[in-house]
Structure formats: structure tokens, C-alpha cells
GROMACS .gro file of C-alpha atoms in nm:
model
  484
    1MET     CA    1   3.446   0.919 -15.477
    2SER     CA    2   3.719   0.886 -15.741
    3LEU     CA    3   4.015   0.649 -15.705
    4PRO     CA    4   4.277   0.930 -15.684
    5VAL     CA    5   4.084   1.089 -15.398
    6VAL     CA    6   4.059   0.756 -15.216
    7ILE     CA    7   4.434   0.697 -15.260
    8THR     CA    8   4.513   1.049 -15.140
    9ILE     CA    9   4.298   1.008 -14.829
   10GLY     CA   10   4.452   0.666 -14.763
   11VAL     CA   11   4.809   0.796 -14.792
   12ALA     CA   12   4.730   1.100 -14.575
   13THR     CA   13   4.571   0.876 -14.312
   14LEU     CA   14   4.871   0.642 -14.315
   15TYR     CA   15   5.123   0.922 -14.265
   16THR     CA   16   4.907   1.090 -14.001
   17TYR     CA   17   4.893   0.761 -13.809
   18LYS     CA   18   5.272   0.725 -13.844
   19PHE     CA   19   5.322   1.079 -13.717
   20LEU     CA   20   5.088   1.039 -13.418
   21ARG     CA   21   5.246   0.707 -13.329
   22GLY     CA   22   5.587   0.877 -13.335
   23LEU     CA   23   5.462   1.155 -13.108
   24TRP     CA   24   5.325   0.899 -12.862
   25GLY     CA   25   5.652   0.704 -12.875
   26VAL     CA   26   5.853   1.005 -12.755
   27GLY     CA   27   5.593   1.111 -12.500
   28PHE     CA   28   5.504   1.424 -12.700
   29THR     CA   29   5.846   1.573 -12.623
   30PRO     CA   30   5.882   1.915 -12.794
   31GLY     CA   31   6.098   1.942 -13.103
   32PRO     CA   32   6.095   1.978 -13.482
   33ARG     CA   33   5.824   1.805 -13.689
   34PRO     CA   34   5.979   1.798 -14.039
   35LEU     CA   35   5.887   1.590 -14.343
   36PHE     CA   36   6.212   1.393 -14.334
   37SER     CA   37   6.432   1.271 -14.051
   38PRO     CA   38   6.789   1.409 -14.054
   39LEU     CA   39   6.908   1.047 -14.033
   40THR     CA   40   6.762   0.941 -14.370
   41PRO     CA   41   6.918   0.976 -14.719
   42PHE     CA   42   6.663   1.252 -14.786
   43GLY     CA   43   6.786   1.436 -14.480
   44MET     CA   44   7.145   1.406 -14.599
   45VAL     CA   45   7.092   1.505 -14.962
   46LEU     CA   46   6.808   1.760 -14.975
   47PRO     CA   47   6.866   2.133 -14.898
   48ALA     CA   48   6.830   2.235 -14.534
   49ASN     CA   49   6.501   2.384 -14.420
   50TRP     CA   50   6.403   2.385 -14.053
   51TYR     CA   51   6.038   2.304 -14.120
   52LEU     CA   52   6.068   2.063 -14.414
   53ASN     CA   53   6.413   1.906 -14.392
   54PRO     CA   54   6.654   2.025 -14.118
   55SER     CA   55   6.928   1.812 -14.285
   56SER     CA   56   7.192   1.594 -14.121
   57ASN     CA   57   7.392   1.913 -14.054
   58TRP     CA   58   7.114   2.085 -13.860
   59SER     CA   59   7.295   2.102 -13.527
   60TRP     CA   60   7.579   2.300 -13.685
   61ILE     CA   61   7.357   2.524 -13.900
   62TRP     CA   62   7.143   2.627 -13.601
   63ARG     CA   63   7.418   2.587 -13.340
   64LYS     CA   64   7.340   2.919 -13.169
   65THR     CA   65   6.962   2.870 -13.140
   66ALA     CA   66   6.911   2.492 -13.128
   67TYR     CA   67   6.715   2.322 -12.849
   68PHE     CA   68   6.486   2.624 -12.828
   69ASN     CA   69   6.784   2.848 -12.752
   70TYR     CA   70   6.918   2.579 -12.519
   71THR     CA   71   6.615   2.597 -12.291
   72HIS     CA   72   6.547   2.221 -12.337
   73ASP     CA   73   6.790   1.944 -12.242
   74VAL     CA   74   6.611   1.693 -12.464
   75ILE     CA   75   6.407   1.742 -12.781
   76ALA     CA   76   6.252   1.494 -13.022
   77PHE     CA   77   6.243   1.494 -13.401
   78VAL     CA   78   5.917   1.340 -13.523
   79PRO     CA   79   5.909   1.326 -13.906
   80TRP     CA   80   5.583   1.313 -14.100
   81ILE     CA   81   5.694   1.106 -14.398
   82VAL     CA   82   6.035   0.937 -14.381
   83GLY     CA   83   6.227   0.827 -14.072
   84ASP     CA   84   6.165   0.733 -13.711
   85ALA     CA   85   6.103   0.959 -13.414
   86THR     CA   86   6.436   1.027 -13.241
   87TYR     CA   87   6.544   1.198 -12.922
   88TYR     CA   88   6.835   1.445 -12.928
   89THR     CA   89   7.010   1.584 -12.623
   90SER     CA   90   7.242   1.880 -12.566
   91SER     CA   91   7.293   1.793 -12.200
   92LEU     CA   92   7.626   1.661 -12.077
   93ASP     CA   93   7.455   1.528 -11.764
   94VAL     CA   94   7.194   1.331 -11.962
   95THR     CA   95   7.472   1.194 -12.182
   96LYS     CA   96   7.661   1.071 -11.877
   97GLN     CA   97   7.345   0.923 -11.724
   98LEU     CA   98   7.274   0.705 -12.026
   99LEU     CA   99   7.620   0.622 -12.159
  100GLY     CA  100   7.761   0.571 -11.811
  101ALA     CA  101   7.493   0.309 -11.737
  102GLU     CA  102   7.559   0.100 -12.049
  103ASN     CA  103   7.746  -0.164 -11.853
  104LYS     CA  104   7.410  -0.275 -11.715
  105ILE     CA  105   7.291  -0.385 -12.056
  106HIS     CA  106   7.602  -0.416 -12.274
  107LEU     CA  107   7.927  -0.609 -12.262
  108GLU     CA  108   8.258  -0.438 -12.197
  109LYS     CA  109   8.487  -0.396 -12.497
  110PRO     CA  110   8.766  -0.655 -12.532
  111VAL     CA  111   9.088  -0.548 -12.361
  112GLU     CA  112   9.306  -0.614 -12.666
  113LEU     CA  113   9.107  -0.357 -12.864
  114THR     CA  114   9.106  -0.088 -12.596
  115THR     CA  115   9.476  -0.080 -12.514
  116ALA     CA  116   9.761   0.037 -12.734
  117ARG     CA  117  10.136   0.070 -12.715
  118PHE     CA  118  10.139   0.447 -12.697
  119ALA     CA  119  10.518   0.467 -12.709
  120ASP     CA  120  10.496   0.294 -13.048
  121VAL     CA  121  10.237   0.548 -13.163
  122TRP     CA  122  10.457   0.839 -13.054
  123ARG     CA  123  10.766   0.697 -13.224
  124THR     CA  124  10.573   0.613 -13.541
  125VAL     CA  125  10.432   0.966 -13.564
  126ARG     CA  126  10.777   1.122 -13.530
  127SER     CA  127  10.927   0.873 -13.775
  128LEU     CA  128  10.659   0.952 -14.033
  129TYR     CA  129  10.706   1.324 -13.974
  130ARG     CA  130  11.078   1.289 -14.059
  131GLU     CA  131  10.988   1.083 -14.364
  132VAL     CA  132  10.749   1.355 -14.481
  133GLY     CA  133  11.026   1.612 -14.437
  134GLU     CA  134  11.258   1.413 -14.661
  135VAL     CA  135  11.005   1.314 -14.928
  136GLU     CA  136  10.831   1.653 -14.950
  137GLY     CA  137  11.153   1.853 -14.920
  138TRP     CA  138  11.052   2.028 -14.598
  139ASP     CA  139  11.408   1.999 -14.466
  140GLN     CA  140  11.532   2.242 -14.733
  141ARG     CA  141  11.249   2.494 -14.704
  142ASP     CA  142  11.173   2.783 -14.472
  143GLU     CA  143  10.809   2.814 -14.574
  144ILE     CA  144  10.538   2.564 -14.667
  145ILE     CA  145  10.207   2.676 -14.812
  146PHE     CA  146   9.895   2.461 -14.810
  147ASP     CA  147   9.605   2.566 -15.030
  148GLU     CA  148   9.417   2.323 -14.809
  149VAL     CA  149   9.582   2.124 -14.531
  150ASN     CA  150   9.296   1.871 -14.514
  151SER     CA  151   9.444   1.630 -14.768
  152PHE     CA  152   9.780   1.629 -14.592
  153ALA     CA  153   9.620   1.558 -14.252
  154LEU     CA  154   9.401   1.286 -14.402
  155LYS     CA  155   9.699   1.109 -14.557
  156PHE     CA  156   9.909   1.148 -14.242
  157THR     CA  157   9.649   0.997 -14.007
  158PHE     CA  158   9.570   0.722 -14.259
  159THR     CA  159   9.938   0.626 -14.270
  160ILE     CA  160   9.965   0.625 -13.890
  161ILE     CA  161   9.666   0.397 -13.835
  162SER     CA  162   9.788   0.177 -14.121
  163ARG     CA  163  10.126   0.133 -13.953
  164CYS     CA  164  10.024   0.121 -13.586
  165GLY     CA  165   9.680  -0.036 -13.605
  166PHE     CA  166   9.724  -0.277 -13.894
  167GLY     CA  167  10.097  -0.330 -13.920
  168PHE     CA  168  10.126  -0.203 -14.279
  169ALA     CA  169  10.466  -0.076 -14.387
  170THR     CA  170  10.285   0.206 -14.566
  171PRO     CA  171  10.535   0.451 -14.723
  172TRP     CA  172  10.452   0.821 -14.747
  173SER     CA  173  10.524   0.807 -15.118
  174THR     CA  174  10.372   0.494 -15.275
  175GLY     CA  175  10.546   0.537 -15.610
  176LEU     CA  176  10.228   0.422 -15.784
  177LYS     CA  177  10.162   0.575 -16.125
  178THR     CA  178   9.787   0.587 -16.177
  179HIS     CA  179   9.548   0.830 -16.341
  180MET     CA  180   9.449   0.935 -15.988
  181GLU     CA  181   9.707   0.986 -15.714
  182PHE     CA  182   9.652   0.785 -15.395
  183PRO     CA  183   9.602   1.092 -15.168
  184ASP     CA  184   9.335   1.222 -15.409
  185ALA     CA  185   9.170   0.880 -15.415
  186LEU     CA  186   9.183   0.859 -15.036
  187ARG     CA  187   9.029   1.206 -14.998
  188LEU     CA  188   8.747   1.121 -15.239
  189VAL     CA  189   8.680   0.789 -15.065
  190SER     CA  190   8.656   0.968 -14.730
  191GLU     CA  191   8.418   1.230 -14.867
  192THR     CA  192   8.189   0.973 -15.031
  193PHE     CA  193   8.186   0.704 -14.762
  194ILE     CA  194   7.813   0.742 -14.682
  195LEU     CA  195   7.719   0.796 -15.047
  196ARG     CA  196   7.896   0.471 -15.137
  197VAL     CA  197   7.672   0.285 -14.891
  198ILE     CA  198   7.357   0.441 -15.036
  199LEU     CA  199   7.419   0.411 -15.412
  200PRO     CA  200   7.359   0.081 -15.598
  201GLN     CA  201   7.643  -0.064 -15.806
  202TRP     CA  202   7.472   0.010 -16.139
  203ALA     CA  203   7.479   0.383 -16.061
  204TYR     CA  204   7.852   0.395 -16.140
  205LYS     CA  205   7.783   0.296 -16.501
  206MET     CA  206   7.585   0.614 -16.558
  207PRO     CA  207   7.749   0.888 -16.771
  208PHE     CA  208   7.845   1.116 -16.483
  209ASP     CA  209   8.211   1.206 -16.435
  210ARG     CA  210   8.184   1.248 -16.056
  211LEU     CA  211   8.038   0.898 -16.014
  212ARG     CA  212   8.312   0.749 -16.232
  213ARG     CA  213   8.584   0.932 -16.039
  214MET     CA  214   8.426   0.813 -15.718
  215ASP     CA  215   8.428   0.451 -15.840
  216ASP     CA  216   8.790   0.485 -15.957
  217ALA     CA  217   8.892   0.620 -15.616
  218TRP     CA  218   8.727   0.332 -15.432
  219THR     CA  219   8.889   0.084 -15.670
  220ILE     CA  220   9.237   0.229 -15.607
  221VAL     CA  221   9.199   0.231 -15.227
  222ALA     CA  222   9.027  -0.110 -15.216
  223SER     CA  223   9.304  -0.259 -15.430
  224SER     CA  224   9.566  -0.126 -15.190
  225VAL     CA  225   9.377  -0.266 -14.889
  226LEU     CA  226   9.325  -0.604 -15.057
  227ASP     CA  227   9.695  -0.631 -15.142
  228ALA     CA  228   9.779  -0.566 -14.777
  229ILE     CA  229   9.528  -0.828 -14.661
  230ASN     CA  230   9.666  -1.094 -14.894
  231LYS     CA  231  10.022  -1.010 -14.790
  232ARG     CA  232   9.929  -1.045 -14.423
  233LYS     CA  233   9.752  -1.374 -14.499
  234ASP     CA  234  10.079  -1.511 -14.639
  235GLU     CA  235  10.274  -1.376 -14.340
  236ASN     CA  236  10.031  -1.534 -14.094
  237ALA     CA  237  10.089  -1.870 -14.260
  238GLU     CA  238  10.435  -1.857 -14.101
  239PRO     CA  239  10.392  -1.920 -13.725
  240THR     CA  240  10.521  -1.668 -13.474
  241ALA     CA  241  10.736  -1.768 -13.177
  242ASN     CA  242  10.435  -1.820 -12.946
  243GLY     CA  243  10.195  -1.937 -13.218
  244ASP     CA  244   9.965  -1.634 -13.180
  245PRO     CA  245   9.874  -1.389 -13.459
  246ARG     CA  246  10.085  -1.077 -13.488
  247PRO     CA  247   9.967  -0.810 -13.239
  248ASP     CA  248   9.770  -0.582 -13.471
  249LEU     CA  249   9.407  -0.559 -13.582
  250LEU     CA  250   9.471  -0.677 -13.937
  251SER     CA  251   9.631  -1.001 -13.817
  252TYR     CA  252   9.331  -1.075 -13.596
  253LEU     CA  253   9.091  -1.010 -13.885
  254VAL     CA  254   9.289  -1.224 -14.127
  255ALA     CA  255   9.320  -1.501 -13.867
  256SER     CA  256   8.941  -1.502 -13.838
  257TRP     CA  257   8.910  -1.514 -14.218
  258THR     CA  258   9.141  -1.815 -14.249
  259ASN     CA  259   8.960  -1.987 -13.960
  260LEU     CA  260   8.769  -2.272 -14.119
  261ASN     CA  261   8.486  -2.298 -13.865
  262LYS     CA  262   8.140  -2.149 -13.916
  263GLN     CA  263   8.220  -1.837 -13.714
  264GLY     CA  264   8.508  -1.739 -13.944
  265LEU     CA  265   8.488  -1.422 -14.154
  266GLU     CA  266   8.458  -1.416 -14.531
  267GLU     CA  267   8.699  -1.212 -14.743
  268HIS     CA  268   8.441  -0.939 -14.801
  269ASP     CA  269   8.383  -0.922 -14.422
  270VAL     CA  270   8.753  -0.860 -14.364
  271ILE     CA  271   8.758  -0.585 -14.627
  272ALA     CA  272   8.442  -0.424 -14.485
  273ASN     CA  273   8.581  -0.431 -14.130
  274MET     CA  274   8.910  -0.291 -14.255
  275PHE     CA  275   8.737   0.004 -14.419
  276SER     CA  276   8.518   0.070 -14.115
  277LEU     CA  277   8.804   0.060 -13.865
  278MET     CA  278   9.048   0.254 -14.081
  279PHE     CA  279   8.814   0.535 -14.178
  280ALA     CA  280   8.647   0.564 -13.838
  281GLY     CA  281   8.997   0.563 -13.691
  282HIS     CA  282   9.168   0.822 -13.907
  283GLU     CA  283   8.903   1.061 -14.041
  284THR     CA  284   8.806   1.188 -13.698
  285THR     CA  285   9.170   1.240 -13.599
  286SER     CA  286   9.241   1.410 -13.930
  287SER     CA  287   8.949   1.647 -13.878
  288ALA     CA  288   9.071   1.723 -13.526
  289LEU     CA  289   9.424   1.803 -13.648
  290VAL     CA  290   9.293   2.036 -13.918
  291THR     CA  291   9.076   2.221 -13.667
  292ILE     CA  292   9.344   2.269 -13.402
  293MET     CA  293   9.599   2.381 -13.663
  294CYS     CA  294   9.351   2.638 -13.791
  295TYR     CA  295   9.286   2.769 -13.440
  296MET     CA  296   9.659   2.785 -13.367
  297ALA     CA  297   9.708   2.990 -13.684
  298ILE     CA  298   9.436   3.237 -13.583
  299TYR     CA  299   9.516   3.260 -13.212
  300GLN     CA  300   9.891   3.316 -13.213
  301ASP     CA  301   9.903   3.381 -12.837
  302GLU     CA  302   9.764   3.033 -12.767
  303GLN     CA  303  10.010   2.883 -13.015
  304GLU     CA  304  10.299   3.058 -12.841
  305LYS     CA  305  10.192   2.920 -12.502
  306ALA     CA  306  10.177   2.568 -12.644
  307TYR     CA  307  10.514   2.616 -12.819
  308ASN     CA  308  10.686   2.726 -12.497
  309GLU     CA  309  10.542   2.424 -12.318
  310VAL     CA  310  10.671   2.194 -12.593
  311CYS     CA  311  11.020   2.349 -12.573
  312GLU     CA  312  11.028   2.295 -12.197
  313ALA     CA  313  10.911   1.933 -12.228
  314PHE     CA  314  11.158   1.855 -12.508
  315SER     CA  315  11.444   2.004 -12.305
  316LYS     CA  316  11.375   1.765 -12.017
  317CYS     CA  317  11.280   1.450 -12.210
  318ASP     CA  318  11.398   1.277 -12.523
  319PRO     CA  319  11.131   1.374 -12.781
  320SER     CA  320  11.212   1.065 -12.987
  321GLU     CA  321  11.061   0.857 -12.705
  322ASN     CA  322  10.709   0.868 -12.567
  323ILE     CA  323  10.637   1.183 -12.364
  324ASP     CA  324  10.353   1.172 -12.113
  325THR     CA  325  10.072   1.394 -12.244
  326ASN     CA  326  10.031   1.526 -11.887
  327LYS     CA  327  10.354   1.720 -11.951
  328LEU     CA  328  10.190   1.890 -12.249
  329THR     CA  329   9.863   1.996 -12.087
  330LEU     CA  330   9.829   2.327 -12.275
  331LEU     CA  331   9.852   2.142 -12.605
  332LEU     CA  332   9.606   1.880 -12.484
  333TYR     CA  333   9.365   2.150 -12.363
  334SER     CA  334   9.388   2.316 -12.705
  335ILE     CA  335   9.295   1.988 -12.874
  336TRP     CA  336   8.999   1.938 -12.639
  337GLU     CA  337   8.887   2.296 -12.692
  338SER     CA  338   8.897   2.267 -13.071
  339GLN     CA  339   8.700   1.942 -13.045
  340ARG     CA  340   8.447   2.110 -12.818
  341LEU     CA  341   8.378   2.360 -13.093
  342TYR     CA  342   8.408   2.117 -13.386
  343ALA     CA  343   8.341   1.766 -13.256
  344SER     CA  344   8.465   1.524 -13.522
  345ALA     CA  345   8.208   1.262 -13.423
  346GLY     CA  346   7.916   1.505 -13.443
  347PHE     CA  347   7.665   1.270 -13.284
  348ILE     CA  348   7.680   0.951 -13.077
  349PRO     CA  349   7.379   0.732 -13.167
  350ARG     CA  350   7.218   0.480 -12.934
  351GLN     CA  351   6.904   0.267 -12.927
  352LEU     CA  352   6.765   0.175 -12.586
  353THR     CA  353   6.744  -0.197 -12.520
  354GLU     CA  354   6.526  -0.140 -12.214
  355ASP     CA  355   6.319   0.137 -12.059
  356ALA     CA  356   6.523   0.415 -11.902
  357VAL     CA  357   6.452   0.709 -11.674
  358ILE     CA  358   6.663   1.023 -11.700
  359ASN     CA  359   6.670   1.341 -11.495
  360VAL     CA  360   6.658   1.669 -11.688
  361VAL     CA  361   6.694   2.026 -11.566
  362ARG     CA  362   6.548   2.219 -11.858
  363PRO     CA  363   6.285   2.346 -11.925
  364THR     CA  364   6.194   2.227 -11.573
  365GLN     CA  365   6.361   1.985 -11.336
  366GLN     CA  366   6.184   1.653 -11.388
  367SER     CA  367   6.225   1.285 -11.472
  368MET     CA  368   6.170   1.162 -11.828
  369HIS     CA  369   6.073   0.808 -11.918
  370LEU     CA  370   6.234   0.678 -12.239
  371LYS     CA  371   6.074   0.365 -12.380
  372LYS     CA  372   6.256   0.052 -12.489
  373GLY     CA  373   6.349   0.074 -12.857
  374SER     CA  374   6.375   0.454 -12.851
  375ARG     CA  375   6.654   0.613 -13.049
  376ILE     CA  376   6.859   0.891 -12.897
  377MET     CA  377   7.136   1.102 -13.045
  378PHE     CA  378   7.391   1.258 -12.813
  379ASP     CA  379   7.458   1.587 -12.992
  380LEU     CA  380   7.827   1.666 -12.939
  381THR     CA  381   7.806   1.990 -13.137
  382ALA     CA  382   7.529   2.121 -12.911
  383ILE     CA  383   7.690   1.988 -12.593
  384GLY     CA  384   8.012   2.172 -12.681
  385ARG     CA  385   7.829   2.499 -12.747
  386ASN     CA  386   7.575   2.475 -12.466
  387PRO     CA  387   7.603   2.802 -12.265
  388HIS     CA  388   7.479   2.622 -11.953
  389ILE     CA  389   7.791   2.402 -11.964
  390PHE     CA  390   8.054   2.634 -12.110
  391LYS     CA  391   8.067   3.008 -12.044
  392ASP     CA  392   8.113   3.209 -12.366
  393PRO     CA  393   8.081   2.890 -12.573
  394GLU     CA  394   8.169   3.052 -12.907
  395ILE     CA  395   8.514   3.163 -12.786
  396PHE     CA  396   8.826   2.948 -12.832
  397LYS     CA  397   8.968   2.935 -12.480
  398PRO     CA  398   9.186   2.628 -12.401
  399SER     CA  399   9.245   2.740 -12.041
  400ARG     CA  400   8.879   2.669 -11.958
  401TRP     CA  401   8.971   2.298 -11.937
  402GLU     CA  402   9.173   2.363 -11.623
  403SER     CA  403   8.843   2.355 -11.434
  404PHE     CA  404   8.713   2.045 -11.614
  405SER     CA  405   8.825   1.685 -11.586
  406GLU     CA  406   8.908   1.454 -11.875
  407HIS     CA  407   8.578   1.278 -11.802
  408ASP     CA  408   8.397   1.592 -11.921
  409VAL     CA  409   8.546   1.560 -12.270
  410ALA     CA  410   8.234   1.440 -12.450
  411MET     CA  411   8.375   1.383 -12.798
  412PHE     CA  412   8.499   1.031 -12.711
  413GLY     CA  413   8.180   0.923 -12.536
  414PHE     CA  414   8.142   0.781 -12.185
  415GLY     CA  415   8.114   0.445 -12.018
  416PRO     CA  416   8.215   0.097 -12.137
  417ARG     CA  417   8.130   0.172 -12.501
  418SER     CA  418   8.332   0.491 -12.528
  419CYS     CA  419   8.571   0.533 -12.820
  420VAL     CA  420   8.832   0.255 -12.818
  421GLY     CA  421   9.080   0.482 -12.995
  422ARG     CA  422   9.072   0.766 -12.743
  423LYS     CA  423   9.427   0.733 -12.610
  424PHE     CA  424   9.559   0.636 -12.954
  425ALA     CA  425   9.411   0.950 -13.113
  426GLN     CA  426   9.524   1.181 -12.833
  427THR     CA  427   9.877   1.043 -12.838
  428GLU     CA  428   9.889   1.074 -13.217
  429ALA     CA  429   9.761   1.433 -13.211
  430VAL     CA  430   9.993   1.547 -12.932
  431ALA     CA  431  10.296   1.377 -13.089
  432PHE     CA  432  10.232   1.535 -13.430
  433LEU     CA  433  10.147   1.885 -13.305
  434SER     CA  434  10.435   1.903 -13.057
  435THR     CA  435  10.682   1.796 -13.326
  436LEU     CA  436  10.534   2.040 -13.578
  437LEU     CA  437  10.521   2.336 -13.337
  438TYR     CA  438  10.880   2.280 -13.227
  439GLU     CA  439  11.004   2.344 -13.582
  440TRP     CA  440  10.730   2.545 -13.752
  441LYS     CA  441  10.507   2.840 -13.677
  442ILE     CA  442  10.152   2.785 -13.804
  443GLU     CA  443  10.001   3.089 -13.979
  444THR     CA  444   9.691   3.166 -14.182
  445ASN     CA  445   9.713   3.151 -14.560
  446SER     CA  446   9.473   3.439 -14.609
  447LEU     CA  447   9.330   3.603 -14.918
  448PRO     CA  448   9.489   3.936 -15.021
  449GLY     CA  449   9.385   4.204 -14.773
  450GLU     CA  450   9.193   3.957 -14.557
  451SER     CA  451   9.203   4.009 -14.179
  452LYS     CA  452   9.225   3.720 -13.934
  453ALA     CA  453   8.867   3.790 -13.826
  454HIS     CA  454   8.744   3.754 -14.185
  455TYR     CA  455   8.963   3.445 -14.234
  456GLU     CA  456   8.811   3.288 -13.923
  457GLU     CA  457   8.459   3.369 -14.040
  458ARG     CA  458   8.524   3.235 -14.392
  459VAL     CA  459   8.717   2.919 -14.309
  460MET     CA  460   8.576   2.817 -13.972
  461GLY     CA  461   8.221   2.900 -14.071
  462ASP     CA  462   8.232   2.641 -14.349
  463ALA     CA  463   8.196   2.305 -14.173
  464THR     CA  464   7.999   1.992 -14.256
  465LEU     CA  465   8.002   1.613 -14.245
  466ILE     CA  466   8.289   1.495 -14.466
  467GLY     CA  467   8.280   1.120 -14.506
  468THR     CA  468   8.227   0.985 -14.155
  469ALA     CA  469   8.365   1.286 -13.967
  470PHE     CA  470   8.241   1.639 -13.906
  471GLY     CA  471   8.491   1.914 -13.972
  472LEU     CA  472   8.611   2.213 -14.169
  473LYS     CA  473   8.583   2.181 -14.545
  474ARG     CA  474   8.896   2.356 -14.666
  475VAL     CA  475   9.168   2.511 -14.449
  476PRO     CA  476   9.449   2.707 -14.619
  477LEU     CA  477   9.756   2.736 -14.395
  478ARG     CA  478  10.117   2.852 -14.402
  479LEU     CA  479  10.410   2.705 -14.208
  480THR     CA  480  10.711   2.926 -14.134
  481ARG     CA  481  11.029   2.769 -13.998
  482ARG     CA  482  11.123   2.873 -13.645
  483ARG     CA  483  11.478   2.987 -13.578
  484ILE     CA  484  11.576   2.764 -13.288
   0.00000   0.00000   0.00000
């Protein structure tokens, strides 16, 4: 027997053993058996094919037929070559069972990271909105056209989390003169966040313009972040009245960096944490704003309902101060509904630290045993479009949330490890949208002769993972000033 044949048999045996071990690990749960796991670089980069490589975007691509046409609450991906066997669930009940029980095996999140001064968020959003109006000349215009509103939303949410979360005095216009404008650099950094983690440093020396632009963008944004860190380090050297760090995340990170004991952070740790918190904190909100604005433009009747509610709330309360989101329920329902259809988080990943038993309803009512070490992905895209949870799941219908509680909003997760920025993001979104709707009517920026139905199909059908958030790729919009 020749050496190539021996090697071929050996490799085939190795991968067959890996595959069978994966099947056993998930209890032979039905599901795709591709070559590559969607969670690997191969799954993210290679073209989508259900049998060979479903891709990291599989849940969106097959959103109408996934989970065997939603006849299974839980499925398992078991790849032949690259990646580990992983459970996926489209069940809201299973999600609550597992995430709601995390307090048995995980610590609660620190209080100082789960609370926020929401009145400050509201005021900061409105202050930035006025600043945008002055800098961009909105105050003198009756119409604003966006070829794509994504960049604007990305910059807006980045500025808000910079000011509220990290205490930066970030201006809307930086005044920096570089070969790449900061908003462009920020957009490119967001789009290439995962790619930056995968690629080695030497790759940026290769003669490819996109890689060089990507490196330039990261350099510009990193330089801005580093300047802010060093400035805060100098500010922290001056003691506050009570001797504690200033009450924002950046001050706590810098205080840990300057701490001389062994548990202190290094400079690169502070920068890494800054990037993680900032991009996780603003990309998802940016994606949510883009989606709800697009839906408002298409469904004018829903926009009008939200506008009337805003007018009523603003007539009774001072809009410059914090307004309870419970007084803007239609707007909040619209945000939840848009996130049901286009969940910014996409998936919530978990790895079991102990054996767990879950109760499933489909395909038959039974108990499933999940082994310690198993990976499970809570599929927010599939949960939001599951016809067993939401009637007519493909239809944008904010009023459906009247019969649901806030605890059924899956996009923020459940239990003690749910999203720490939930209230922050909701307050930011409601403050921005209410202020915008009060002055502007959101309309589609359609192609010549294009109907709203075709616009919806073209724009809202083009969604993918952009950076760390799932959302619409490019949304052209038009703002028309309301005559108040």
C-alpha cells in the first residue's frame, strides 16, 4: 500500500472519528452535517452552501425554512472537518430555561455596570442631536437625503457611548484633517472587527489596497482612543472630592491600569477592553436605529402613530428632560418589533459548565439532556421569526407587543447575564427617535420608479453580520421637515 493511500485512509479515519464523536456529544440530535462549522473562519469567509458550508449568516439566509421548517426546537450542527458540534435553538422557552438558570452557576454582574443615569443619556442624546443640526446645517434645511444612513447612525451611537459611557467630550466634528475621515475610519473598523482578530499583523504589509485602508482605519481610531485614555490617566491623577475614580467605565479601566498590584491591567488590556465595550455597545444600537428608521419610512401609518404619541408626550413633559419610555410605548414597541425581525445580536452563545436538562415541545414533547461542555447558540433571528411564537412572523406589526411582556424581548438575553446595556440602549433609541420624529418625517430614498414594496425587498432583504452586529447593509433614506 503506497504512502499517499495510507495518509488518505488515516486522515479519513481521523475525521470520521471526529464526526462520530461530535454526533455522540450532541446525542445524535438532528441538524446539518456540513464540512465547516458556521463559527469558524471558514464558515465566515467561504460562500454559503447548506451541505458544505452554511456560513455564519445561515439563520438569515434560510430564515423561512430553518429548523426543519420550525418543526424542531433544537438542532445540532456537527461538522466533518473544522469546528465543534454545537446546539442551536429557535425556542424562546428553551432560551428562558437555560439563560434564566444561569444564576445557579454564574455570578451576577456588578451593580455599577448594570445601572446607568438614564436622564443623562436622554439629555446627551438631545444635546448631540442639536449639535448635529448646527454642524450639518439641518436647521436651515427642509430636506435631508442619505445615500446610506448607516454611517450617520454608527457615528451618532459611537459619540453617545463615548460621552455617556466613557466620559469623552467627543465633538460631532473632530476637525481632524487626515487622508481618511474619522466617520469613514469608524465604519471600516466596525465592518472589519472580526477580520482584524483573524488576520496576522504581517498581512497588512501585503500589496492589497483594502488591507492597507483597513490598517489605516484601525490606526486612526486606535490613536483617538489612546489619546482619550492618556488624557483620562492625567485627569485621574487629580483626586476627586471623595477620592474615587470618576463615575464612568473609562475611569475604572484606567484606575485598574495605574494600579500597581499584580491584578492591575496593562495598557494593551485597557485598549482592548475599550474597543470591546465601545463596539459591542454602539454597533448593535446603530443597527437597531437603522432598521427602525427603515421600517418607519416604509410603513408610514406606523410612523404616524408613533409621531402622534411623541407629540402628546412632549406636550405634557419637558422633552429636554428624561421622559419615561412607558409614555412612548408605541415607539418602544416599534423598536422591539424591528429587533424581532433583525436582531442586532444575531446569536447569544453559551457553553454549559454542568449537565443540563431542558424541556422541548418540537418535534415531540420530551426532555433533552445536554452534556457539560456543550456549546449552544440561542438563535435570535430564528426566535424572532418562529411562527409558533409570533403569528405572521414576516409582517412588521408593532402592536403585537401589547400581548407580550418586556421579558419576552429576546434580543437582550435573559437572566443574570443579560445585556448590561439594555436600558441604556433603549433610552438612547427612544430619545433619538422621538426627537427626530417630532421634527422630521422619515421617507424612503427610492430608485426612480421604485415602489415601496420593491424598496423593502431590495433594502431589507440585504442583511448580514457587519462588524459585531447583524443588520441591514445599506439603507438610503430621506428626511422631510414637518410643519409644526
